[in-house]
Amino acid sequence: MPLFEYRCQECGHVTEFLEKADATGKHQCEQCGSAKTDRILSAFAVREGGSSGSSGSSCPTGTCPLS
Ligand SMILES: [Zn+2]
C-alpha cells in the first residue's frame, strides 16, 4: 500500500496517509483541520526541511512511514 502525502491548501502542512492508489476518501489537514488538500506522490516529493544526514535512520529518502 503506497504512502501518499496531502498538502493543505490553507496552511501548507503536509499530512501523510497510507491508502490504496484508487482511494477517494477525503483527508483533513492534521494541523488546521481543513479538507482542502492536494495529493502529492510522496515517491517524487521533496520533503521540506528534510535532512539527508540524520543518524540512526535506515531510510535513505526520509519518506519511509516507519522511520
Ligand atoms: Zn492545514
PDB file of C-alpha atoms and ligand atoms in Angstrom:
ATOM      1  CA  MET A   1       0.000   0.000   0.000  1.00  0.00           C
ATOM      2  CA  PRO A   2       1.587   3.222  -1.088  1.00  0.00           C
ATOM      3  CA  LEU A   3       2.189   6.231   1.042  1.00  0.00           C
ATOM      4  CA  PHE A   4       0.597   9.446  -0.098  1.00  0.00           C
ATOM      5  CA  GLU A   5       1.135  12.933   1.143  1.00  0.00           C
ATOM      6  CA  TYR A   6      -1.515  15.597   1.154  1.00  0.00           C
ATOM      7  CA  ARG A   7      -0.584  19.248   1.239  1.00  0.00           C
ATOM      8  CA  CYS A   8      -3.085  21.539   2.884  1.00  0.00           C
ATOM      9  CA  GLN A   9      -4.240  24.415   0.691  1.00  0.00           C
ATOM     10  CA  GLU A  10      -4.938  26.502   3.754  1.00  0.00           C
ATOM     11  CA  CYS A  11      -1.763  26.276   5.784  1.00  0.00           C
ATOM     12  CA  GLY A  12       0.604  24.252   3.617  1.00  0.00           C
ATOM     13  CA  HIS A  13       1.046  21.498   6.169  1.00  0.00           C
ATOM     14  CA  VAL A  14       1.738  18.068   4.660  1.00  0.00           C
ATOM     15  CA  THR A  15      -0.070  15.087   6.138  1.00  0.00           C
ATOM     16  CA  GLU A  16       0.858  11.522   5.226  1.00  0.00           C
ATOM     17  CA  PHE A  17      -1.664   8.765   4.627  1.00  0.00           C
ATOM     18  CA  LEU A  18      -1.265   5.117   3.749  1.00  0.00           C
ATOM     19  CA  GLU A  19      -4.008   4.111   1.347  1.00  0.00           C
ATOM     20  CA  LYS A  20      -4.841   2.331  -1.865  1.00  0.00           C
ATOM     21  CA  ALA A  21      -3.879   4.094  -5.047  1.00  0.00           C
ATOM     22  CA  ASP A  22      -7.521   4.373  -6.100  1.00  0.00           C
ATOM     23  CA  ALA A  23      -8.830   5.539  -2.757  1.00  0.00           C
ATOM     24  CA  THR A  24     -11.134   8.515  -2.960  1.00  0.00           C
ATOM     25  CA  GLY A  25     -11.629   9.253   0.714  1.00  0.00           C
ATOM     26  CA  LYS A  26     -11.279  12.769   1.986  1.00  0.00           C
ATOM     27  CA  HIS A  27      -8.339  13.749   4.071  1.00  0.00           C
ATOM     28  CA  GLN A  28      -8.176  16.530   6.551  1.00  0.00           C
ATOM     29  CA  CYS A  29      -5.118  18.525   7.409  1.00  0.00           C
ATOM     30  CA  GLU A  30      -3.898  17.262  10.759  1.00  0.00           C
ATOM     31  CA  GLN A  31      -2.754  20.730  11.669  1.00  0.00           C
ATOM     32  CA  CYS A  32      -5.704  23.006  10.878  1.00  0.00           C
ATOM     33  CA  GLY A  33      -8.450  20.502  10.026  1.00  0.00           C
ATOM     34  CA  SER A  34      -9.053  21.841   6.535  1.00  0.00           C
ATOM     35  CA  ALA A  35     -10.337  19.319   3.996  1.00  0.00           C
ATOM     36  CA  LYS A  36      -8.781  21.287   1.147  1.00  0.00           C
ATOM     37  CA  THR A  37      -5.801  19.077   0.450  1.00  0.00           C
ATOM     38  CA  ASP A  38      -3.879  18.227  -2.674  1.00  0.00           C
ATOM     39  CA  ARG A  39      -2.426  14.755  -3.044  1.00  0.00           C
ATOM     40  CA  ILE A  40       1.285  14.524  -3.642  1.00  0.00           C
ATOM     41  CA  LEU A  41       3.080  11.427  -4.853  1.00  0.00           C
ATOM     42  CA  SER A  42       5.499  11.006  -1.985  1.00  0.00           C
ATOM     43  CA  ALA A  43       7.928   8.977  -4.057  1.00  0.00           C
ATOM     44  CA  PHE A  44       8.660  12.110  -6.036  1.00  0.00           C
ATOM     45  CA  ALA A  45       8.056  14.677  -3.384  1.00  0.00           C
ATOM     46  CA  VAL A  46      10.831  16.653  -1.810  1.00  0.00           C
ATOM     47  CA  ARG A  47      10.360  16.837   1.904  1.00  0.00           C
ATOM     48  CA  GLU A  48      10.717  20.329   3.211  1.00  0.00           C
ATOM     49  CA  GLY A  49      13.289  20.657   5.911  1.00  0.00           C
ATOM     50  CA  GLY A  50      14.365  17.072   5.433  1.00  0.00           C
ATOM     51  CA  SER A  51      17.869  16.096   6.356  1.00  0.00           C
ATOM     52  CA  SER A  52      19.878  13.521   4.469  1.00  0.00           C
ATOM     53  CA  GLY A  53      22.392  13.257   7.233  1.00  0.00           C
ATOM     54  CA  SER A  54      20.195  12.155  10.114  1.00  0.00           C
ATOM     55  CA  SER A  55      21.832   9.398  12.080  1.00  0.00           C
ATOM     56  CA  GLY A  56      20.082   6.248  13.218  1.00  0.00           C
ATOM     57  CA  SER A  57      17.780   6.134  10.203  1.00  0.00           C
ATOM     58  CA  SER A  58      17.866   3.377   7.604  1.00  0.00           C
ATOM     59  CA  CYS A  59      15.623   5.296   5.247  1.00  0.00           C
ATOM     60  CA  PRO A  60      17.718   6.997   2.543  1.00  0.00           C
ATOM     61  CA  THR A  61      14.938   9.320   1.425  1.00  0.00           C
ATOM     62  CA  GLY A  62      13.398  10.213   4.756  1.00  0.00           C
ATOM     63  CA  THR A  63       9.958   9.282   3.473  1.00  0.00           C
ATOM     64  CA  CYS A  64       9.661   5.806   4.963  1.00  0.00           C
ATOM     65  CA  PRO A  65       6.435   5.561   7.005  1.00  0.00           C
ATOM     66  CA  LEU A  66       8.068   3.632   9.822  1.00  0.00           C
ATOM     67  CA  SER A  67      11.052   5.871  10.285  1.00  0.00           C
TER      68      SER A  67
HETATM   69 ZN    ZN B   1      -3.880  22.926   7.202  1.00  0.00          ZN
END
